[in-house]
Amino acid sequence: MTLALGPSWLDPDYLLNTFGIWGLLLIVFAESGLLIGFFLPGDSLLFTTGLLITAGTLDFPLWGAVALICLAAVLGDQAGYVFGKKVGPSLFRRPDSKLFKQENVQKAHEFFEKHGPKSLVLARFVPIVRTFTPIIAGVSGMKYRSFITFNVIGGVLWGAGVTLLGSWLGNIEFVHKNIEAILILIVLVSVVPIAIEFLRARSKSKKTAAEPGRPPQATPSQRGRHAKR
């Protein structure tokens, strides 16, 4: 079975068959807080893991997979936080490249500003944003005690929740017989927040451009400095 969305090397089924549970953990770690991990298929990968374990295709205990996934997710956010704290505002001046876009940092910063510490939990369920949010938390100087608390809560809810959802649905005959269609649906659902954010940002930029004499907005790094004063 090959997921009919995107390149084959991003197909969750292909990744699990090729790299197994340990490759899955590396992907979860990277997507949770490394800049290069934002494009990885986190939600569909966790869902597929639970589904394949229940179906007996992936030979690994479910409880062990859930525990390791949660650990990898928490450690990934930890790495992102440390990176953000060390890099600081220079992250906002980094030029765009094939694997790095300033707009992703801006979106994560706005998400963090809007929701505060709980953004670490909410961002887990928003592709791309979940990769950059712990980095922004580090850049913004979020207290480590608050960070680790929300990091663990978010990592467990996302890692265990999505994996167990795949395992539970894997017991349903209809799902079992239509695995590929279900995986495509999961990918589409995970893309919906990105599409909504894109349309919202586009609408906002049009409104801003239409307002004459509007003063320029401060950059995220400038707002971060003002917040600390």
PDB file of C-alpha atoms in Angstrom:
ATOM      1  CA  MET A   1       0.000   0.000   0.000  1.00  0.00           C
ATOM      2  CA  THR A   2       1.268   3.475  -0.906  1.00  0.00           C
ATOM      3  CA  LEU A   3      -0.359   6.641   0.315  1.00  0.00           C
ATOM      4  CA  ALA A   4      -1.486   8.534  -2.788  1.00  0.00           C
ATOM      5  CA  LEU A   5      -0.502  11.983  -1.498  1.00  0.00           C
ATOM      6  CA  GLY A   6       2.943  13.533  -1.778  1.00  0.00           C
ATOM      7  CA  PRO A   7       6.234  11.767  -2.528  1.00  0.00           C
ATOM      8  CA  SER A   8       6.507   8.087  -1.647  1.00  0.00           C
ATOM      9  CA  TRP A   9       9.314   8.740   0.847  1.00  0.00           C
ATOM     10  CA  LEU A  10       6.834  10.732   2.963  1.00  0.00           C
ATOM     11  CA  ASP A  11       4.260   7.938   2.873  1.00  0.00           C
ATOM     12  CA  PRO A  12       3.752   6.807   6.525  1.00  0.00           C
ATOM     13  CA  ASP A  13       3.400   3.172   5.489  1.00  0.00           C
ATOM     14  CA  TYR A  14       6.639   3.335   3.484  1.00  0.00           C
ATOM     15  CA  LEU A  15       8.501   5.024   6.337  1.00  0.00           C
ATOM     16  CA  LEU A  16       7.380   2.437   8.895  1.00  0.00           C
ATOM     17  CA  ASN A  17       8.161  -0.511   6.617  1.00  0.00           C
ATOM     18  CA  THR A  18      11.590   0.900   5.781  1.00  0.00           C
ATOM     19  CA  PHE A  19      12.800   2.360   9.078  1.00  0.00           C
ATOM     20  CA  GLY A  20      10.565   0.696  11.666  1.00  0.00           C
ATOM     21  CA  ILE A  21       9.741   2.059  15.091  1.00  0.00           C
ATOM     22  CA  TRP A  22      13.175   3.638  15.588  1.00  0.00           C
ATOM     23  CA  GLY A  23      12.880   5.655  12.392  1.00  0.00           C
ATOM     24  CA  LEU A  24       9.442   6.755  13.586  1.00  0.00           C
ATOM     25  CA  LEU A  25      10.927   8.037  16.860  1.00  0.00           C
ATOM     26  CA  LEU A  26      13.598  10.009  15.002  1.00  0.00           C
ATOM     27  CA  ILE A  27      10.924  11.608  12.804  1.00  0.00           C
ATOM     28  CA  VAL A  28       8.765  12.501  15.830  1.00  0.00           C
ATOM     29  CA  PHE A  29      11.803  14.045  17.535  1.00  0.00           C
ATOM     30  CA  ALA A  30      12.735  16.063  14.428  1.00  0.00           C
ATOM     31  CA  GLU A  31       9.210  17.289  13.744  1.00  0.00           C
ATOM     32  CA  SER A  32       8.743  18.340  17.351  1.00  0.00           C
ATOM     33  CA  GLY A  33      11.515  20.931  17.454  1.00  0.00           C
ATOM     34  CA  LEU A  34      14.142  20.806  14.692  1.00  0.00           C
ATOM     35  CA  LEU A  35      13.912  23.365  11.902  1.00  0.00           C
ATOM     36  CA  ILE A  36      14.357  20.678   9.248  1.00  0.00           C
ATOM     37  CA  GLY A  37      11.428  18.614  10.564  1.00  0.00           C
ATOM     38  CA  PHE A  38       8.483  20.850   9.689  1.00  0.00           C
ATOM     39  CA  PHE A  39       7.566  18.934   6.496  1.00  0.00           C
ATOM     40  CA  LEU A  40       7.460  15.474   8.086  1.00  0.00           C
ATOM     41  CA  PRO A  41       4.115  13.575   8.319  1.00  0.00           C
ATOM     42  CA  GLY A  42       3.608  13.548  12.077  1.00  0.00           C
ATOM     43  CA  ASP A  43      -0.149  13.053  12.490  1.00  0.00           C
ATOM     44  CA  SER A  44      -0.587  10.481   9.737  1.00  0.00           C
ATOM     45  CA  LEU A  45       2.557   8.663  10.876  1.00  0.00           C
ATOM     46  CA  LEU A  46       1.352   8.266  14.470  1.00  0.00           C
ATOM     47  CA  PHE A  47      -2.119   7.249  13.328  1.00  0.00           C
ATOM     48  CA  THR A  48      -0.646   4.668  10.945  1.00  0.00           C
ATOM     49  CA  THR A  49       1.602   3.293  13.688  1.00  0.00           C
ATOM     50  CA  GLY A  50      -1.357   2.567  15.967  1.00  0.00           C
ATOM     51  CA  LEU A  51      -3.336   1.119  13.098  1.00  0.00           C
ATOM     52  CA  LEU A  52      -0.546  -1.188  11.881  1.00  0.00           C
ATOM     53  CA  ILE A  53       0.281  -2.420  15.397  1.00  0.00           C
ATOM     54  CA  THR A  54      -3.367  -3.366  15.928  1.00  0.00           C
ATOM     55  CA  ALA A  55      -3.472  -5.039  12.512  1.00  0.00           C
ATOM     56  CA  GLY A  56      -0.345  -7.055  13.399  1.00  0.00           C
ATOM     57  CA  THR A  57       1.631  -5.612  10.482  1.00  0.00           C
ATOM     58  CA  LEU A  58       4.017  -3.739  12.764  1.00  0.00           C
ATOM     59  CA  ASP A  59       5.506  -6.081  15.350  1.00  0.00           C
ATOM     60  CA  PHE A  60       5.902  -3.877  18.424  1.00  0.00           C
ATOM     61  CA  PRO A  61       3.907  -3.618  21.667  1.00  0.00           C
ATOM     62  CA  LEU A  62       1.420  -0.753  21.566  1.00  0.00           C
ATOM     63  CA  TRP A  63       2.203   0.430  25.090  1.00  0.00           C
ATOM     64  CA  GLY A  64       5.924   0.522  24.281  1.00  0.00           C
ATOM     65  CA  ALA A  65       5.336   2.483  21.070  1.00  0.00           C
ATOM     66  CA  VAL A  66       3.117   5.019  22.862  1.00  0.00           C
ATOM     67  CA  ALA A  67       5.644   5.528  25.669  1.00  0.00           C
ATOM     68  CA  LEU A  68       8.569   5.991  23.267  1.00  0.00           C
ATOM     69  CA  ILE A  69       6.596   8.320  20.986  1.00  0.00           C
ATOM     70  CA  CYS A  70       5.639  10.552  23.924  1.00  0.00           C
ATOM     71  CA  LEU A  71       9.276  10.612  25.082  1.00  0.00           C
ATOM     72  CA  ALA A  72      10.539  11.501  21.593  1.00  0.00           C
ATOM     73  CA  ALA A  73       7.934  14.267  21.288  1.00  0.00           C
ATOM     74  CA  VAL A  74       8.881  15.794  24.649  1.00  0.00           C
ATOM     75  CA  LEU A  75      12.625  15.602  23.926  1.00  0.00           C
ATOM     76  CA  GLY A  76      12.082  17.133  20.480  1.00  0.00           C
ATOM     77  CA  ASP A  77      10.335  20.164  21.978  1.00  0.00           C
ATOM     78  CA  GLN A  78      13.111  20.380  24.563  1.00  0.00           C
ATOM     79  CA  ALA A  79      15.718  20.546  21.781  1.00  0.00           C
ATOM     80  CA  GLY A  80      13.690  23.250  20.030  1.00  0.00           C
ATOM     81  CA  TYR A  81      13.434  25.314  23.222  1.00  0.00           C
ATOM     82  CA  VAL A  82      17.180  25.146  23.861  1.00  0.00           C
ATOM     83  CA  PHE A  83      17.908  26.038  20.230  1.00  0.00           C
ATOM     84  CA  GLY A  84      15.558  29.023  20.387  1.00  0.00           C
ATOM     85  CA  LYS A  85      17.084  30.247  23.627  1.00  0.00           C
ATOM     86  CA  LYS A  86      20.615  30.091  22.216  1.00  0.00           C
ATOM     87  CA  VAL A  87      19.811  31.511  18.776  1.00  0.00           C
ATOM     88  CA  GLY A  88      17.491  34.246  20.061  1.00  0.00           C
ATOM     89  CA  PRO A  89      16.294  37.094  17.834  1.00  0.00           C
ATOM     90  CA  SER A  90      18.822  36.188  15.113  1.00  0.00           C
ATOM     91  CA  LEU A  91      16.333  33.514  14.049  1.00  0.00           C
ATOM     92  CA  PHE A  92      14.052  36.282  12.735  1.00  0.00           C
ATOM     93  CA  ARG A  93      16.859  37.651  10.569  1.00  0.00           C
ATOM     94  CA  ARG A  94      17.744  34.326   9.001  1.00  0.00           C
ATOM     95  CA  PRO A  95      17.286  34.412   5.186  1.00  0.00           C
ATOM     96  CA  ASP A  96      14.813  32.133   3.450  1.00  0.00           C
ATOM     97  CA  SER A  97      16.035  28.869   1.937  1.00  0.00           C
ATOM     98  CA  LYS A  98      14.478  25.704   0.523  1.00  0.00           C
ATOM     99  CA  LEU A  99      14.010  24.261   4.011  1.00  0.00           C
ATOM    100  CA  PHE A 100      13.483  27.490   5.948  1.00  0.00           C
ATOM    101  CA  LYS A 101      10.832  30.159   5.457  1.00  0.00           C
ATOM    102  CA  GLN A 102      10.483  33.261   7.612  1.00  0.00           C
ATOM    103  CA  GLU A 103       6.695  33.068   7.281  1.00  0.00           C
ATOM    104  CA  ASN A 104       6.723  29.796   9.272  1.00  0.00           C
ATOM    105  CA  VAL A 105       8.548  31.522  12.114  1.00  0.00           C
ATOM    106  CA  GLN A 106       6.147  34.466  11.951  1.00  0.00           C
ATOM    107  CA  LYS A 107       3.094  32.187  12.107  1.00  0.00           C
ATOM    108  CA  ALA A 108       4.480  30.266  15.080  1.00  0.00           C
ATOM    109  CA  HIS A 109       5.329  33.526  16.860  1.00  0.00           C
ATOM    110  CA  GLU A 110       1.808  34.887  16.316  1.00  0.00           C
ATOM    111  CA  PHE A 111       0.367  31.579  17.519  1.00  0.00           C
ATOM    112  CA  PHE A 112       2.537  31.735  20.645  1.00  0.00           C
ATOM    113  CA  GLU A 113       1.642  35.387  21.291  1.00  0.00           C
ATOM    114  CA  LYS A 114      -2.072  34.641  20.929  1.00  0.00           C
ATOM    115  CA  HIS A 115      -2.305  31.528  23.110  1.00  0.00           C
ATOM    116  CA  GLY A 116       0.608  31.935  25.541  1.00  0.00           C
ATOM    117  CA  PRO A 117       2.070  28.845  27.279  1.00  0.00           C
ATOM    118  CA  LYS A 118      -0.885  26.659  26.280  1.00  0.00           C
ATOM    119  CA  SER A 119       0.239  27.118  22.664  1.00  0.00           C
ATOM    120  CA  LEU A 120       2.729  24.311  23.346  1.00  0.00           C
ATOM    121  CA  VAL A 121      -0.261  21.991  23.754  1.00  0.00           C
ATOM    122  CA  LEU A 122      -2.436  23.407  20.960  1.00  0.00           C
ATOM    123  CA  ALA A 123       0.439  23.607  18.463  1.00  0.00           C
ATOM    124  CA  ARG A 124       0.989  19.860  18.709  1.00  0.00           C
ATOM    125  CA  PHE A 125      -2.099  19.408  16.555  1.00  0.00           C
ATOM    126  CA  VAL A 126      -1.190  22.038  13.948  1.00  0.00           C
ATOM    127  CA  PRO A 127       1.344  20.890  11.303  1.00  0.00           C
ATOM    128  CA  ILE A 128       4.396  23.152  10.799  1.00  0.00           C
ATOM    129  CA  VAL A 129       3.405  25.345  13.768  1.00  0.00           C
ATOM    130  CA  ARG A 130       4.215  22.485  16.178  1.00  0.00           C
ATOM    131  CA  THR A 131       7.811  22.447  14.895  1.00  0.00           C
ATOM    132  CA  PHE A 132       8.466  26.154  15.403  1.00  0.00           C
ATOM    133  CA  THR A 133       6.472  26.876  18.580  1.00  0.00           C
ATOM    134  CA  PRO A 134       8.996  25.412  21.090  1.00  0.00           C
ATOM    135  CA  ILE A 135      11.735  27.353  19.290  1.00  0.00           C
ATOM    136  CA  ILE A 136       9.718  30.563  19.640  1.00  0.00           C
ATOM    137  CA  ALA A 137       9.147  29.737  23.321  1.00  0.00           C
ATOM    138  CA  GLY A 138      12.924  29.665  23.751  1.00  0.00           C
ATOM    139  CA  VAL A 139      13.401  32.888  21.788  1.00  0.00           C
ATOM    140  CA  SER A 140      10.744  34.621  23.911  1.00  0.00           C
ATOM    141  CA  GLY A 141      12.436  33.575  27.140  1.00  0.00           C
ATOM    142  CA  MET A 142       9.526  31.507  28.448  1.00  0.00           C
ATOM    143  CA  LYS A 143      10.165  30.244  31.982  1.00  0.00           C
ATOM    144  CA  TYR A 144      11.542  26.732  31.842  1.00  0.00           C
ATOM    145  CA  ARG A 145       9.190  25.393  34.531  1.00  0.00           C
ATOM    146  CA  SER A 146       6.148  26.503  32.546  1.00  0.00           C
ATOM    147  CA  PHE A 147       7.685  25.229  29.333  1.00  0.00           C
ATOM    148  CA  ILE A 148       8.429  21.726  30.589  1.00  0.00           C
ATOM    149  CA  THR A 149       4.937  21.426  32.137  1.00  0.00           C
ATOM    150  CA  PHE A 150       3.093  22.292  28.926  1.00  0.00           C
ATOM    151  CA  ASN A 151       5.641  20.415  26.849  1.00  0.00           C
ATOM    152  CA  VAL A 152       4.921  17.150  28.678  1.00  0.00           C
ATOM    153  CA  ILE A 153       1.147  17.691  28.567  1.00  0.00           C
ATOM    154  CA  GLY A 154       1.212  18.439  24.841  1.00  0.00           C
ATOM    155  CA  GLY A 155       3.614  15.623  24.019  1.00  0.00           C
ATOM    156  CA  VAL A 156       1.502  13.024  25.816  1.00  0.00           C
ATOM    157  CA  LEU A 157      -1.843  14.245  24.453  1.00  0.00           C
ATOM    158  CA  TRP A 158      -0.538  14.295  20.886  1.00  0.00           C
ATOM    159  CA  GLY A 159       1.767  11.271  20.941  1.00  0.00           C
ATOM    160  CA  ALA A 160      -0.518   8.956  22.867  1.00  0.00           C
ATOM    161  CA  GLY A 161      -3.802  10.398  21.599  1.00  0.00           C
ATOM    162  CA  VAL A 162      -3.204  10.120  17.859  1.00  0.00           C
ATOM    163  CA  THR A 163      -1.479   6.730  18.134  1.00  0.00           C
ATOM    164  CA  LEU A 164      -4.229   5.235  20.288  1.00  0.00           C
ATOM    165  CA  LEU A 165      -6.867   6.700  17.968  1.00  0.00           C
ATOM    166  CA  GLY A 166      -5.257   4.801  15.084  1.00  0.00           C
ATOM    167  CA  SER A 167      -5.162   1.645  17.186  1.00  0.00           C
ATOM    168  CA  TRP A 168      -8.812   1.959  18.194  1.00  0.00           C
ATOM    169  CA  LEU A 169     -10.030   2.659  14.665  1.00  0.00           C
ATOM    170  CA  GLY A 170      -7.901  -0.211  13.407  1.00  0.00           C
ATOM    171  CA  ASN A 171     -10.312  -2.590  15.140  1.00  0.00           C
ATOM    172  CA  ILE A 172     -13.201  -1.332  13.010  1.00  0.00           C
ATOM    173  CA  GLU A 173     -13.709  -3.520   9.944  1.00  0.00           C
ATOM    174  CA  PHE A 174     -14.560  -0.629   7.621  1.00  0.00           C
ATOM    175  CA  VAL A 175     -11.360   1.208   8.560  1.00  0.00           C
ATOM    176  CA  HIS A 176      -9.299  -1.951   8.246  1.00  0.00           C
ATOM    177  CA  LYS A 177     -10.601  -2.530   4.715  1.00  0.00           C
ATOM    178  CA  ASN A 178     -10.097   1.104   3.650  1.00  0.00           C
ATOM    179  CA  ILE A 179      -6.755   1.910   5.242  1.00  0.00           C
ATOM    180  CA  GLU A 180      -5.411   3.956   2.319  1.00  0.00           C
ATOM    181  CA  ALA A 181      -8.544   6.108   2.110  1.00  0.00           C
ATOM    182  CA  ILE A 182      -8.434   6.705   5.869  1.00  0.00           C
ATOM    183  CA  LEU A 183      -4.768   7.746   5.718  1.00  0.00           C
ATOM    184  CA  ILE A 184      -5.490  10.167   2.889  1.00  0.00           C
ATOM    185  CA  LEU A 185      -8.310  11.632   4.992  1.00  0.00           C
ATOM    186  CA  ILE A 186      -5.959  12.040   7.975  1.00  0.00           C
ATOM    187  CA  VAL A 187      -3.428  13.889   5.808  1.00  0.00           C
ATOM    188  CA  LEU A 188      -6.144  16.146   4.393  1.00  0.00           C
ATOM    189  CA  VAL A 189      -7.484  16.928   7.856  1.00  0.00           C
ATOM    190  CA  SER A 190      -3.974  17.772   9.082  1.00  0.00           C
ATOM    191  CA  VAL A 191      -3.582  20.199   6.177  1.00  0.00           C
ATOM    192  CA  VAL A 192      -6.850  22.055   6.931  1.00  0.00           C
ATOM    193  CA  PRO A 193      -5.340  24.257   9.716  1.00  0.00           C
ATOM    194  CA  ILE A 194      -2.530  25.282   7.350  1.00  0.00           C
ATOM    195  CA  ALA A 195      -5.030  26.240   4.643  1.00  0.00           C
ATOM    196  CA  ILE A 196      -7.113  28.233   7.129  1.00  0.00           C
ATOM    197  CA  GLU A 197      -4.047  30.089   8.403  1.00  0.00           C
ATOM    198  CA  PHE A 198      -2.920  30.792   4.837  1.00  0.00           C
ATOM    199  CA  LEU A 199      -6.301  32.248   3.850  1.00  0.00           C
ATOM    200  CA  ARG A 200      -6.500  34.251   7.067  1.00  0.00           C
ATOM    201  CA  ALA A 201      -3.010  35.684   6.581  1.00  0.00           C
ATOM    202  CA  ARG A 202      -3.786  36.502   2.948  1.00  0.00           C
ATOM    203  CA  SER A 203      -6.980  38.308   3.923  1.00  0.00           C
ATOM    204  CA  LYS A 204      -5.153  40.194   6.668  1.00  0.00           C
ATOM    205  CA  SER A 205      -2.371  41.307   4.320  1.00  0.00           C
ATOM    206  CA  LYS A 206      -4.931  42.593   1.797  1.00  0.00           C
ATOM    207  CA  LYS A 207      -6.710  44.605   4.485  1.00  0.00           C
ATOM    208  CA  THR A 208      -3.405  46.047   5.712  1.00  0.00           C
ATOM    209  CA  ALA A 209      -2.362  47.025   2.203  1.00  0.00           C
ATOM    210  CA  ALA A 210      -5.726  48.708   1.660  1.00  0.00           C
ATOM    211  CA  GLU A 211      -5.341  50.953   4.734  1.00  0.00           C
ATOM    212  CA  PRO A 212      -3.450  54.149   3.756  1.00  0.00           C
ATOM    213  CA  GLY A 213      -1.006  55.685   6.203  1.00  0.00           C
ATOM    214  CA  ARG A 214      -0.855  52.572   8.393  1.00  0.00           C
ATOM    215  CA  PRO A 215       2.379  52.575  10.458  1.00  0.00           C
ATOM    216  CA  PRO A 216       4.699  49.583   9.960  1.00  0.00           C
ATOM    217  CA  GLN A 217       4.298  46.788  12.488  1.00  0.00           C
ATOM    218  CA  ALA A 218       7.118  45.788  14.782  1.00  0.00           C
ATOM    219  CA  THR A 219       8.961  42.608  13.961  1.00  0.00           C
ATOM    220  CA  PRO A 220       8.537  39.578  16.272  1.00  0.00           C
ATOM    221  CA  SER A 221      12.048  40.099  17.683  1.00  0.00           C
ATOM    222  CA  GLN A 222      11.251  43.735  18.482  1.00  0.00           C
ATOM    223  CA  ARG A 223       7.969  42.749  20.162  1.00  0.00           C
ATOM    224  CA  GLY A 224       9.859  40.143  22.171  1.00  0.00           C
ATOM    225  CA  ARG A 225      12.333  42.771  23.428  1.00  0.00           C
ATOM    226  CA  HIS A 226       9.521  45.146  24.384  1.00  0.00           C
ATOM    227  CA  ALA A 227       7.721  42.334  26.253  1.00  0.00           C
ATOM    228  CA  LYS A 228      10.782  41.673  28.406  1.00  0.00           C
ATOM    229  CA  ARG A 229      11.086  45.327  29.490  1.00  0.00           C
TER     230      ARG A 229
END
